[in-house]
């Protein structure tokens, strides 16, 4: 995340996850490098309080940063959360369900969050792959706990940040891939690689994928 009072410094956003005692966290932390020399790197990590539509505690989600018209915004999507006690039909206290398919925009400068309901996003997803490029996020794959499927999803979520209210729209793109819990790494400015993950409950993916961008078009191919 590039921004804040010192825009030349990069900050890192940490959100959610499980605590050591198996509770879920809804906290957001901002981590930055304070001092760096040959022998030691010092980090500062501060908790960020949010107001508005605060994302519930979750894990298996994604958080990215988009940039539009000189402004930036965090985007939280997907993940799983514990079922509220009043809705449980089992004795297990830690029964989980996919979070609702809402998209949250988080303003790190002012500490406010707003949720958006997009008709193209019908099911909650967890352990998907997300790629952020400028004002756009691409969501690939993921696992739907309710249906126990890994659909070949490919969504493009575009965020426009004018002077007024943000505009968020979603487009369903063809030729997605079925994958969950994969590792994504960037190899150059316009190319990413997806490694590992699962294509079925007990079947790991034995292929990798190259994701390349050209003129805002996305291409996915096996390697």
mmCIF file with all atom_site columns, C-alpha atoms in Angstrom:
data_model
loop_
_atom_site.group_PDB
_atom_site.id
_atom_site.type_symbol
_atom_site.label_atom_id
_atom_site.label_alt_id
_atom_site.label_comp_id
_atom_site.label_asym_id
_atom_site.label_entity_id
_atom_site.label_seq_id
_atom_site.pdbx_PDB_ins_code
_atom_site.Cartn_x
_atom_site.Cartn_y
_atom_site.Cartn_z
_atom_site.occupancy
_atom_site.B_iso_or_equiv
_atom_site.pdbx_formal_charge
_atom_site.auth_seq_id
_atom_site.auth_comp_id
_atom_site.auth_asym_id
_atom_site.auth_atom_id
_atom_site.pdbx_PDB_model_num
ATOM 1   C CA . UNK A 1 1   ? 0.000   0.000   0.000   1.00 0.00 ? 1   UNK A CA 1
ATOM 2   C CA . UNK A 1 2   ? 1.558   3.279   -1.152  1.00 0.00 ? 2   UNK A CA 1
ATOM 3   C CA . UNK A 1 3   ? 0.114   6.294   0.586   1.00 0.00 ? 3   UNK A CA 1
ATOM 4   C CA . UNK A 1 4   ? -0.229  8.068   3.874   1.00 0.00 ? 4   UNK A CA 1
ATOM 5   C CA . UNK A 1 5   ? 1.802   11.020  5.030   1.00 0.00 ? 5   UNK A CA 1
ATOM 6   C CA . UNK A 1 6   ? 4.955   9.704   3.369   1.00 0.00 ? 6   UNK A CA 1
ATOM 7   C CA . UNK A 1 7   ? 3.846   8.408   -0.039  1.00 0.00 ? 7   UNK A CA 1
ATOM 8   C CA . UNK A 1 8   ? 7.318   7.202   -0.950  1.00 0.00 ? 8   UNK A CA 1
ATOM 9   C CA . UNK A 1 9   ? 7.077   4.592   1.815   1.00 0.00 ? 9   UNK A CA 1
ATOM 10  C CA . UNK A 1 10  ? 5.264   1.319   1.327   1.00 0.00 ? 10  UNK A CA 1
ATOM 11  C CA . UNK A 1 11  ? 2.933   0.037   4.008   1.00 0.00 ? 11  UNK A CA 1
ATOM 12  C CA . UNK A 1 12  ? 1.532   -3.445  4.438   1.00 0.00 ? 12  UNK A CA 1
ATOM 13  C CA . UNK A 1 13  ? -2.043  -4.247  5.423   1.00 0.00 ? 13  UNK A CA 1
ATOM 14  C CA . UNK A 1 14  ? -2.877  -7.252  7.614   1.00 0.00 ? 14  UNK A CA 1
ATOM 15  C CA . UNK A 1 15  ? -6.510  -8.225  8.136   1.00 0.00 ? 15  UNK A CA 1
ATOM 16  C CA . UNK A 1 16  ? -8.369  -11.081 9.797   1.00 0.00 ? 16  UNK A CA 1
ATOM 17  C CA . UNK A 1 17  ? -7.141  -14.628 10.265  1.00 0.00 ? 17  UNK A CA 1
ATOM 18  C CA . UNK A 1 18  ? -7.231  -17.067 13.171  1.00 0.00 ? 18  UNK A CA 1
ATOM 19  C CA . UNK A 1 19  ? -5.662  -16.336 16.532  1.00 0.00 ? 19  UNK A CA 1
ATOM 20  C CA . UNK A 1 20  ? -3.645  -19.000 18.421  1.00 0.00 ? 20  UNK A CA 1
ATOM 21  C CA . UNK A 1 21  ? -6.696  -19.937 20.504  1.00 0.00 ? 21  UNK A CA 1
ATOM 22  C CA . UNK A 1 22  ? -8.739  -20.545 17.311  1.00 0.00 ? 22  UNK A CA 1
ATOM 23  C CA . UNK A 1 23  ? -10.743 -17.350 17.487  1.00 0.00 ? 23  UNK A CA 1
ATOM 24  C CA . UNK A 1 24  ? -11.256 -15.209 14.399  1.00 0.00 ? 24  UNK A CA 1
ATOM 25  C CA . UNK A 1 25  ? -9.964  -11.659 14.189  1.00 0.00 ? 25  UNK A CA 1
ATOM 26  C CA . UNK A 1 26  ? -11.661 -8.662  12.589  1.00 0.00 ? 26  UNK A CA 1
ATOM 27  C CA . UNK A 1 27  ? -8.723  -6.336  13.227  1.00 0.00 ? 27  UNK A CA 1
ATOM 28  C CA . UNK A 1 28  ? -6.803  -4.402  10.601  1.00 0.00 ? 28  UNK A CA 1
ATOM 29  C CA . UNK A 1 29  ? -3.128  -3.593  11.121  1.00 0.00 ? 29  UNK A CA 1
ATOM 30  C CA . UNK A 1 30  ? -0.895  -1.278  9.130   1.00 0.00 ? 30  UNK A CA 1
ATOM 31  C CA . UNK A 1 31  ? 2.770   -2.285  9.116   1.00 0.00 ? 31  UNK A CA 1
ATOM 32  C CA . UNK A 1 32  ? 5.615   -0.150  7.803   1.00 0.00 ? 32  UNK A CA 1
ATOM 33  C CA . UNK A 1 33  ? 9.403   -0.140  7.831   1.00 0.00 ? 33  UNK A CA 1
ATOM 34  C CA . UNK A 1 34  ? 10.698  2.459   10.298  1.00 0.00 ? 34  UNK A CA 1
ATOM 35  C CA . UNK A 1 35  ? 14.430  1.949   9.965   1.00 0.00 ? 35  UNK A CA 1
ATOM 36  C CA . UNK A 1 36  ? 16.588  -0.151  7.680   1.00 0.00 ? 36  UNK A CA 1
ATOM 37  C CA . UNK A 1 37  ? 20.321  -0.645  7.787   1.00 0.00 ? 37  UNK A CA 1
ATOM 38  C CA . UNK A 1 38  ? 22.761  -3.426  6.982   1.00 0.00 ? 38  UNK A CA 1
ATOM 39  C CA . UNK A 1 39  ? 22.157  -5.311  10.216  1.00 0.00 ? 39  UNK A CA 1
ATOM 40  C CA . UNK A 1 40  ? 18.594  -4.681  11.280  1.00 0.00 ? 40  UNK A CA 1
ATOM 41  C CA . UNK A 1 41  ? 15.152  -3.795  9.960   1.00 0.00 ? 41  UNK A CA 1
ATOM 42  C CA . UNK A 1 42  ? 12.698  -2.198  12.376  1.00 0.00 ? 42  UNK A CA 1
ATOM 43  C CA . UNK A 1 43  ? 8.956   -2.413  11.742  1.00 0.00 ? 43  UNK A CA 1
ATOM 44  C CA . UNK A 1 44  ? 6.064   -0.460  13.191  1.00 0.00 ? 44  UNK A CA 1
ATOM 45  C CA . UNK A 1 45  ? 2.654   -2.146  13.367  1.00 0.00 ? 45  UNK A CA 1
ATOM 46  C CA . UNK A 1 46  ? -0.429  -0.147  14.383  1.00 0.00 ? 46  UNK A CA 1
ATOM 47  C CA . UNK A 1 47  ? -4.043  -1.215  14.690  1.00 0.00 ? 47  UNK A CA 1
ATOM 48  C CA . UNK A 1 48  ? -6.517  0.681   12.483  1.00 0.00 ? 48  UNK A CA 1
ATOM 49  C CA . UNK A 1 49  ? -9.993  1.288   13.886  1.00 0.00 ? 49  UNK A CA 1
ATOM 50  C CA . UNK A 1 50  ? -12.852 1.278   11.367  1.00 0.00 ? 50  UNK A CA 1
ATOM 51  C CA . UNK A 1 51  ? -16.321 2.794   11.346  1.00 0.00 ? 51  UNK A CA 1
ATOM 52  C CA . UNK A 1 52  ? -19.236 2.087   8.996   1.00 0.00 ? 52  UNK A CA 1
ATOM 53  C CA . UNK A 1 53  ? -19.757 -1.353  7.435   1.00 0.00 ? 53  UNK A CA 1
ATOM 54  C CA . UNK A 1 54  ? -16.927 -3.100  9.231   1.00 0.00 ? 54  UNK A CA 1
ATOM 55  C CA . UNK A 1 55  ? -16.028 -6.520  7.722   1.00 0.00 ? 55  UNK A CA 1
ATOM 56  C CA . UNK A 1 56  ? -16.788 -9.314  10.172  1.00 0.00 ? 56  UNK A CA 1
ATOM 57  C CA . UNK A 1 57  ? -14.028 -11.504 11.556  1.00 0.00 ? 57  UNK A CA 1
ATOM 58  C CA . UNK A 1 58  ? -12.928 -13.933 8.837   1.00 0.00 ? 58  UNK A CA 1
ATOM 59  C CA . UNK A 1 59  ? -10.172 -16.020 7.310   1.00 0.00 ? 59  UNK A CA 1
ATOM 60  C CA . UNK A 1 60  ? -9.527  -17.342 3.801   1.00 0.00 ? 60  UNK A CA 1
ATOM 61  C CA . UNK A 1 61  ? -10.383 -13.943 2.296   1.00 0.00 ? 61  UNK A CA 1
ATOM 62  C CA . UNK A 1 62  ? -8.444  -11.442 0.203   1.00 0.00 ? 62  UNK A CA 1
ATOM 63  C CA . UNK A 1 63  ? -7.509  -7.817  0.816   1.00 0.00 ? 63  UNK A CA 1
ATOM 64  C CA . UNK A 1 64  ? -6.074  -5.707  -2.002  1.00 0.00 ? 64  UNK A CA 1
ATOM 65  C CA . UNK A 1 65  ? -5.424  -2.034  -2.706  1.00 0.00 ? 65  UNK A CA 1
ATOM 66  C CA . UNK A 1 66  ? -6.732  -0.206  -5.793  1.00 0.00 ? 66  UNK A CA 1
ATOM 67  C CA . UNK A 1 67  ? -5.650  3.197   -7.119  1.00 0.00 ? 67  UNK A CA 1
ATOM 68  C CA . UNK A 1 68  ? -7.950  5.556   -9.016  1.00 0.00 ? 68  UNK A CA 1
ATOM 69  C CA . UNK A 1 69  ? -7.758  9.290   -9.774  1.00 0.00 ? 69  UNK A CA 1
ATOM 70  C CA . UNK A 1 70  ? -4.869  9.792   -7.387  1.00 0.00 ? 70  UNK A CA 1
ATOM 71  C CA . UNK A 1 71  ? -6.629  8.052   -4.492  1.00 0.00 ? 71  UNK A CA 1
ATOM 72  C CA . UNK A 1 72  ? -6.371  4.592   -2.993  1.00 0.00 ? 72  UNK A CA 1
ATOM 73  C CA . UNK A 1 73  ? -8.795  2.207   -1.310  1.00 0.00 ? 73  UNK A CA 1
ATOM 74  C CA . UNK A 1 74  ? -8.566  -1.230  0.264   1.00 0.00 ? 74  UNK A CA 1
ATOM 75  C CA . UNK A 1 75  ? -10.864 -3.973  -1.041  1.00 0.00 ? 75  UNK A CA 1
ATOM 76  C CA . UNK A 1 76  ? -11.903 -6.924  1.153   1.00 0.00 ? 76  UNK A CA 1
ATOM 77  C CA . UNK A 1 77  ? -13.746 -9.885  -0.364  1.00 0.00 ? 77  UNK A CA 1
ATOM 78  C CA . UNK A 1 78  ? -14.740 -13.419 0.565   1.00 0.00 ? 78  UNK A CA 1
ATOM 79  C CA . UNK A 1 79  ? -13.570 -15.643 3.377   1.00 0.00 ? 79  UNK A CA 1
ATOM 80  C CA . UNK A 1 80  ? -15.211 -17.709 6.081   1.00 0.00 ? 80  UNK A CA 1
ATOM 81  C CA . UNK A 1 81  ? -16.588 -16.844 9.477   1.00 0.00 ? 81  UNK A CA 1
ATOM 82  C CA . UNK A 1 82  ? -18.063 -18.676 12.437  1.00 0.00 ? 82  UNK A CA 1
ATOM 83  C CA . UNK A 1 83  ? -21.817 -19.194 12.260  1.00 0.00 ? 83  UNK A CA 1
ATOM 84  C CA . UNK A 1 84  ? -23.609 -17.044 14.882  1.00 0.00 ? 84  UNK A CA 1
ATOM 85  C CA . UNK A 1 85  ? -24.632 -19.156 17.875  1.00 0.00 ? 85  UNK A CA 1
ATOM 86  C CA . UNK A 1 86  ? -28.341 -18.488 17.267  1.00 0.00 ? 86  UNK A CA 1
ATOM 87  C CA . UNK A 1 87  ? -28.106 -20.008 13.775  1.00 0.00 ? 87  UNK A CA 1
ATOM 88  C CA . UNK A 1 88  ? -26.087 -23.143 14.572  1.00 0.00 ? 88  UNK A CA 1
ATOM 89  C CA . UNK A 1 89  ? -27.648 -26.550 14.102  1.00 0.00 ? 89  UNK A CA 1
ATOM 90  C CA . UNK A 1 90  ? -24.689 -28.397 15.566  1.00 0.00 ? 90  UNK A CA 1
ATOM 91  C CA . UNK A 1 91  ? -23.062 -28.514 18.975  1.00 0.00 ? 91  UNK A CA 1
ATOM 92  C CA . UNK A 1 92  ? -19.705 -27.474 17.539  1.00 0.00 ? 92  UNK A CA 1
ATOM 93  C CA . UNK A 1 93  ? -18.969 -23.891 18.567  1.00 0.00 ? 93  UNK A CA 1
ATOM 94  C CA . UNK A 1 94  ? -16.618 -23.289 15.662  1.00 0.00 ? 94  UNK A CA 1
ATOM 95  C CA . UNK A 1 95  ? -18.897 -24.226 12.749  1.00 0.00 ? 95  UNK A CA 1
ATOM 96  C CA . UNK A 1 96  ? -18.019 -22.009 9.798   1.00 0.00 ? 96  UNK A CA 1
ATOM 97  C CA . UNK A 1 97  ? -19.774 -20.705 6.702   1.00 0.00 ? 97  UNK A CA 1
ATOM 98  C CA . UNK A 1 98  ? -18.740 -18.613 3.739   1.00 0.00 ? 98  UNK A CA 1
ATOM 99  C CA . UNK A 1 99  ? -19.150 -14.892 4.323   1.00 0.00 ? 99  UNK A CA 1
ATOM 100 C CA . UNK A 1 100 ? -21.758 -13.109 2.251   1.00 0.00 ? 100 UNK A CA 1
ATOM 101 C CA . UNK A 1 101 ? -20.418 -12.104 -1.190  1.00 0.00 ? 101 UNK A CA 1
ATOM 102 C CA . UNK A 1 102 ? -20.139 -8.427  -0.277  1.00 0.00 ? 102 UNK A CA 1
ATOM 103 C CA . UNK A 1 103 ? -17.293 -6.212  -1.448  1.00 0.00 ? 103 UNK A CA 1
ATOM 104 C CA . UNK A 1 104 ? -15.916 -3.865  1.229   1.00 0.00 ? 104 UNK A CA 1
ATOM 105 C CA . UNK A 1 105 ? -14.099 -0.657  0.378   1.00 0.00 ? 105 UNK A CA 1
ATOM 106 C CA . UNK A 1 106 ? -11.827 0.443   3.202   1.00 0.00 ? 106 UNK A CA 1
ATOM 107 C CA . UNK A 1 107 ? -10.431 3.968   3.409   1.00 0.00 ? 107 UNK A CA 1
ATOM 108 C CA . UNK A 1 108 ? -7.225  3.609   5.405   1.00 0.00 ? 108 UNK A CA 1
ATOM 109 C CA . UNK A 1 109 ? -6.723  7.367   5.715   1.00 0.00 ? 109 UNK A CA 1
ATOM 110 C CA . UNK A 1 110 ? -10.086 8.139   7.345   1.00 0.00 ? 110 UNK A CA 1
ATOM 111 C CA . UNK A 1 111 ? -10.725 4.677   8.848   1.00 0.00 ? 111 UNK A CA 1
ATOM 112 C CA . UNK A 1 112 ? -14.139 4.070   7.277   1.00 0.00 ? 112 UNK A CA 1
ATOM 113 C CA . UNK A 1 113 ? -15.545 1.038   5.466   1.00 0.00 ? 113 UNK A CA 1
ATOM 114 C CA . UNK A 1 114 ? -18.500 0.623   3.086   1.00 0.00 ? 114 UNK A CA 1
ATOM 115 C CA . UNK A 1 115 ? -19.992 -2.627  1.775   1.00 0.00 ? 115 UNK A CA 1
ATOM 116 C CA . UNK A 1 116 ? -21.342 -3.137  -1.742  1.00 0.00 ? 116 UNK A CA 1
ATOM 117 C CA . UNK A 1 117 ? -23.691 -5.813  -3.059  1.00 0.00 ? 117 UNK A CA 1
ATOM 118 C CA . UNK A 1 118 ? -22.945 -6.704  -6.686  1.00 0.00 ? 118 UNK A CA 1
ATOM 119 C CA . UNK A 1 119 ? -25.482 -8.879  -8.553  1.00 0.00 ? 119 UNK A CA 1
ATOM 120 C CA . UNK A 1 120 ? -22.726 -10.786 -10.367 1.00 0.00 ? 120 UNK A CA 1
ATOM 121 C CA . UNK A 1 121 ? -21.383 -12.136 -7.064  1.00 0.00 ? 121 UNK A CA 1
ATOM 122 C CA . UNK A 1 122 ? -23.993 -14.646 -5.925  1.00 0.00 ? 122 UNK A CA 1
ATOM 123 C CA . UNK A 1 123 ? -22.056 -17.036 -3.694  1.00 0.00 ? 123 UNK A CA 1
ATOM 124 C CA . UNK A 1 124 ? -19.561 -16.606 -0.913  1.00 0.00 ? 124 UNK A CA 1
ATOM 125 C CA . UNK A 1 125 ? -16.050 -17.756 -1.793  1.00 0.00 ? 125 UNK A CA 1
ATOM 126 C CA . UNK A 1 126 ? -12.974 -18.604 0.228   1.00 0.00 ? 126 UNK A CA 1
ATOM 127 C CA . UNK A 1 127 ? -9.327  -19.297 -0.563  1.00 0.00 ? 127 UNK A CA 1
ATOM 128 C CA . UNK A 1 128 ? -9.576  -17.680 -3.997  1.00 0.00 ? 128 UNK A CA 1
ATOM 129 C CA . UNK A 1 129 ? -6.778  -15.888 -5.839  1.00 0.00 ? 129 UNK A CA 1
ATOM 130 C CA . UNK A 1 130 ? -6.891  -12.113 -6.237  1.00 0.00 ? 130 UNK A CA 1
ATOM 131 C CA . UNK A 1 131 ? -4.803  -9.815  -8.412  1.00 0.00 ? 131 UNK A CA 1
ATOM 132 C CA . UNK A 1 132 ? -4.894  -6.015  -8.088  1.00 0.00 ? 132 UNK A CA 1
ATOM 133 C CA . UNK A 1 133 ? -3.907  -3.800  -11.014 1.00 0.00 ? 133 UNK A CA 1
ATOM 134 C CA . UNK A 1 134 ? -4.485  -0.048  -10.795 1.00 0.00 ? 134 UNK A CA 1
ATOM 135 C CA . UNK A 1 135 ? -8.258  0.403   -10.294 1.00 0.00 ? 135 UNK A CA 1
ATOM 136 C CA . UNK A 1 136 ? -9.167  -3.254  -10.935 1.00 0.00 ? 136 UNK A CA 1
ATOM 137 C CA . UNK A 1 137 ? -9.159  -6.516  -9.005  1.00 0.00 ? 137 UNK A CA 1
ATOM 138 C CA . UNK A 1 138 ? -9.424  -9.937  -10.619 1.00 0.00 ? 138 UNK A CA 1
ATOM 139 C CA . UNK A 1 139 ? -10.903 -12.793 -8.548  1.00 0.00 ? 139 UNK A CA 1
ATOM 140 C CA . UNK A 1 140 ? -10.024 -16.312 -9.695  1.00 0.00 ? 140 UNK A CA 1
ATOM 141 C CA . UNK A 1 141 ? -11.327 -19.662 -8.498  1.00 0.00 ? 141 UNK A CA 1
ATOM 142 C CA . UNK A 1 142 ? -12.146 -20.136 -4.842  1.00 0.00 ? 142 UNK A CA 1
ATOM 143 C CA . UNK A 1 143 ? -14.101 -22.685 -2.836  1.00 0.00 ? 143 UNK A CA 1
ATOM 144 C CA . UNK A 1 144 ? -17.823 -22.477 -2.063  1.00 0.00 ? 144 UNK A CA 1
ATOM 145 C CA . UNK A 1 145 ? -18.409 -24.252 1.238   1.00 0.00 ? 145 UNK A CA 1
ATOM 146 C CA . UNK A 1 146 ? -22.194 -24.385 0.837   1.00 0.00 ? 146 UNK A CA 1
ATOM 147 C CA . UNK A 1 147 ? -21.948 -26.284 -2.479  1.00 0.00 ? 147 UNK A CA 1
ATOM 148 C CA . UNK A 1 148 ? -18.513 -27.848 -1.892  1.00 0.00 ? 148 UNK A CA 1
ATOM 149 C CA . UNK A 1 149 ? -17.386 -26.833 -5.377  1.00 0.00 ? 149 UNK A CA 1
ATOM 150 C CA . UNK A 1 150 ? -14.454 -24.945 -6.838  1.00 0.00 ? 150 UNK A CA 1
ATOM 151 C CA . UNK A 1 151 ? -16.062 -23.143 -9.758  1.00 0.00 ? 151 UNK A CA 1
ATOM 152 C CA . UNK A 1 152 ? -13.924 -21.823 -12.609 1.00 0.00 ? 152 UNK A CA 1
ATOM 153 C CA . UNK A 1 153 ? -14.557 -18.223 -11.600 1.00 0.00 ? 153 UNK A CA 1
ATOM 154 C CA . UNK A 1 154 ? -13.030 -15.151 -13.161 1.00 0.00 ? 154 UNK A CA 1
ATOM 155 C CA . UNK A 1 155 ? -14.465 -11.839 -11.957 1.00 0.00 ? 155 UNK A CA 1
ATOM 156 C CA . UNK A 1 156 ? -13.239 -8.351  -12.751 1.00 0.00 ? 156 UNK A CA 1
ATOM 157 C CA . UNK A 1 157 ? -14.111 -5.771  -10.079 1.00 0.00 ? 157 UNK A CA 1
ATOM 158 C CA . UNK A 1 158 ? -13.429 -2.176  -11.069 1.00 0.00 ? 158 UNK A CA 1
ATOM 159 C CA . UNK A 1 159 ? -13.391 0.667   -8.543  1.00 0.00 ? 159 UNK A CA 1
ATOM 160 C CA . UNK A 1 160 ? -13.756 4.291   -9.618  1.00 0.00 ? 160 UNK A CA 1
ATOM 161 C CA . UNK A 1 161 ? -12.873 6.910   -7.005  1.00 0.00 ? 161 UNK A CA 1
ATOM 162 C CA . UNK A 1 162 ? -14.237 10.301  -8.117  1.00 0.00 ? 162 UNK A CA 1
ATOM 163 C CA . UNK A 1 163 ? -14.721 13.252  -5.773  1.00 0.00 ? 163 UNK A CA 1
ATOM 164 C CA . UNK A 1 164 ? -18.117 11.880  -4.714  1.00 0.00 ? 164 UNK A CA 1
ATOM 165 C CA . UNK A 1 165 ? -19.121 8.356   -3.799  1.00 0.00 ? 165 UNK A CA 1
ATOM 166 C CA . UNK A 1 166 ? -17.056 5.455   -5.184  1.00 0.00 ? 166 UNK A CA 1
ATOM 167 C CA . UNK A 1 167 ? -18.476 3.422   -8.058  1.00 0.00 ? 167 UNK A CA 1
ATOM 168 C CA . UNK A 1 168 ? -17.969 -0.348  -7.958  1.00 0.00 ? 168 UNK A CA 1
ATOM 169 C CA . UNK A 1 169 ? -18.915 -2.678  -10.803 1.00 0.00 ? 169 UNK A CA 1
ATOM 170 C CA . UNK A 1 170 ? -18.283 -6.339  -11.523 1.00 0.00 ? 170 UNK A CA 1
ATOM 171 C CA . UNK A 1 171 ? -17.930 -8.213  -14.812 1.00 0.00 ? 171 UNK A CA 1
ATOM 172 C CA . UNK A 1 172 ? -17.965 -11.995 -15.232 1.00 0.00 ? 172 UNK A CA 1
ATOM 173 C CA . UNK A 1 173 ? -15.188 -13.000 -17.630 1.00 0.00 ? 173 UNK A CA 1
ATOM 174 C CA . UNK A 1 174 ? -14.873 -16.318 -19.509 1.00 0.00 ? 174 UNK A CA 1
ATOM 175 C CA . UNK A 1 175 ? -12.111 -18.903 -19.265 1.00 0.00 ? 175 UNK A CA 1
ATOM 176 C CA . UNK A 1 176 ? -11.533 -18.890 -15.521 1.00 0.00 ? 176 UNK A CA 1
ATOM 177 C CA . UNK A 1 177 ? -9.811  -21.676 -13.621 1.00 0.00 ? 177 UNK A CA 1
ATOM 178 C CA . UNK A 1 178 ? -10.897 -24.016 -10.832 1.00 0.00 ? 178 UNK A CA 1
ATOM 179 C CA . UNK A 1 179 ? -8.455  -23.571 -7.966  1.00 0.00 ? 179 UNK A CA 1
ATOM 180 C CA . UNK A 1 180 ? -8.363  -22.902 -4.241  1.00 0.00 ? 180 UNK A CA 1
ATOM 181 C CA . UNK A 1 181 ? -5.588  -22.282 -1.704  1.00 0.00 ? 181 UNK A CA 1
ATOM 182 C CA . UNK A 1 182 ? -2.991  -21.553 -4.385  1.00 0.00 ? 182 UNK A CA 1
ATOM 183 C CA . UNK A 1 183 ? 0.095   -19.345 -4.187  1.00 0.00 ? 183 UNK A CA 1
ATOM 184 C CA . UNK A 1 184 ? 0.294   -16.279 -6.430  1.00 0.00 ? 184 UNK A CA 1
ATOM 185 C CA . UNK A 1 185 ? 3.569   -14.566 -7.260  1.00 0.00 ? 185 UNK A CA 1
ATOM 186 C CA . UNK A 1 186 ? 4.400   -11.701 -9.613  1.00 0.00 ? 186 UNK A CA 1
ATOM 187 C CA . UNK A 1 187 ? 7.197   -12.285 -12.115 1.00 0.00 ? 187 UNK A CA 1
ATOM 188 C CA . UNK A 1 188 ? 7.105   -8.919  -13.883 1.00 0.00 ? 188 UNK A CA 1
ATOM 189 C CA . UNK A 1 189 ? 4.852   -5.888  -14.230 1.00 0.00 ? 189 UNK A CA 1
ATOM 190 C CA . UNK A 1 190 ? 2.363   -7.670  -16.501 1.00 0.00 ? 190 UNK A CA 1
ATOM 191 C CA . UNK A 1 191 ? 2.758   -11.311 -15.511 1.00 0.00 ? 191 UNK A CA 1
ATOM 192 C CA . UNK A 1 192 ? 1.831   -13.502 -12.541 1.00 0.00 ? 192 UNK A CA 1
ATOM 193 C CA . UNK A 1 193 ? 2.198   -17.209 -11.791 1.00 0.00 ? 193 UNK A CA 1
ATOM 194 C CA . UNK A 1 194 ? -0.236  -19.433 -9.857  1.00 0.00 ? 194 UNK A CA 1
ATOM 195 C CA . UNK A 1 195 ? 1.369   -22.425 -8.150  1.00 0.00 ? 195 UNK A CA 1
ATOM 196 C CA . UNK A 1 196 ? -0.220  -25.364 -6.339  1.00 0.00 ? 196 UNK A CA 1
ATOM 197 C CA . UNK A 1 197 ? -3.602  -25.363 -4.653  1.00 0.00 ? 197 UNK A CA 1
ATOM 198 C CA . UNK A 1 198 ? -6.514  -27.768 -4.978  1.00 0.00 ? 198 UNK A CA 1
ATOM 199 C CA . UNK A 1 199 ? -8.884  -28.539 -7.826  1.00 0.00 ? 199 UNK A CA 1
ATOM 200 C CA . UNK A 1 200 ? -10.900 -31.085 -5.807  1.00 0.00 ? 200 UNK A CA 1
ATOM 201 C CA . UNK A 1 201 ? -11.196 -31.805 -2.092  1.00 0.00 ? 201 UNK A CA 1
ATOM 202 C CA . UNK A 1 202 ? -8.507  -34.511 -2.186  1.00 0.00 ? 202 UNK A CA 1
ATOM 203 C CA . UNK A 1 203 ? -6.814  -33.627 -5.453  1.00 0.00 ? 203 UNK A CA 1
ATOM 204 C CA . UNK A 1 204 ? -3.994  -31.130 -5.595  1.00 0.00 ? 204 UNK A CA 1
ATOM 205 C CA . UNK A 1 205 ? -3.340  -29.160 -8.773  1.00 0.00 ? 205 UNK A CA 1
ATOM 206 C CA . UNK A 1 206 ? -0.281  -30.497 -10.553 1.00 0.00 ? 206 UNK A CA 1
ATOM 207 C CA . UNK A 1 207 ? -0.098  -27.667 -13.124 1.00 0.00 ? 207 UNK A CA 1
ATOM 208 C CA . UNK A 1 208 ? 0.900   -24.037 -12.845 1.00 0.00 ? 208 UNK A CA 1
ATOM 209 C CA . UNK A 1 209 ? -0.694  -21.117 -14.663 1.00 0.00 ? 209 UNK A CA 1
ATOM 210 C CA . UNK A 1 210 ? 0.760   -17.966 -16.143 1.00 0.00 ? 210 UNK A CA 1
ATOM 211 C CA . UNK A 1 211 ? -1.533  -14.938 -15.992 1.00 0.00 ? 211 UNK A CA 1
ATOM 212 C CA . UNK A 1 212 ? -0.556  -12.137 -18.329 1.00 0.00 ? 212 UNK A CA 1
ATOM 213 C CA . UNK A 1 213 ? -2.071  -8.734  -19.038 1.00 0.00 ? 213 UNK A CA 1
ATOM 214 C CA . UNK A 1 214 ? -1.973  -6.707  -22.238 1.00 0.00 ? 214 UNK A CA 1
ATOM 215 C CA . UNK A 1 215 ? -4.148  -3.659  -22.949 1.00 0.00 ? 215 UNK A CA 1
ATOM 216 C CA . UNK A 1 216 ? -6.346  -4.509  -19.919 1.00 0.00 ? 216 UNK A CA 1
ATOM 217 C CA . UNK A 1 217 ? -6.998  -7.985  -21.311 1.00 0.00 ? 217 UNK A CA 1
ATOM 218 C CA . UNK A 1 218 ? -6.237  -10.991 -19.138 1.00 0.00 ? 218 UNK A CA 1
ATOM 219 C CA . UNK A 1 219 ? -4.887  -14.267 -20.501 1.00 0.00 ? 219 UNK A CA 1
ATOM 220 C CA . UNK A 1 220 ? -4.497  -17.462 -18.471 1.00 0.00 ? 220 UNK A CA 1
ATOM 221 C CA . UNK A 1 221 ? -2.467  -20.383 -19.772 1.00 0.00 ? 221 UNK A CA 1
ATOM 222 C CA . UNK A 1 222 ? -0.904  -23.507 -18.319 1.00 0.00 ? 222 UNK A CA 1
ATOM 223 C CA . UNK A 1 223 ? 2.822   -23.882 -17.927 1.00 0.00 ? 223 UNK A CA 1
#
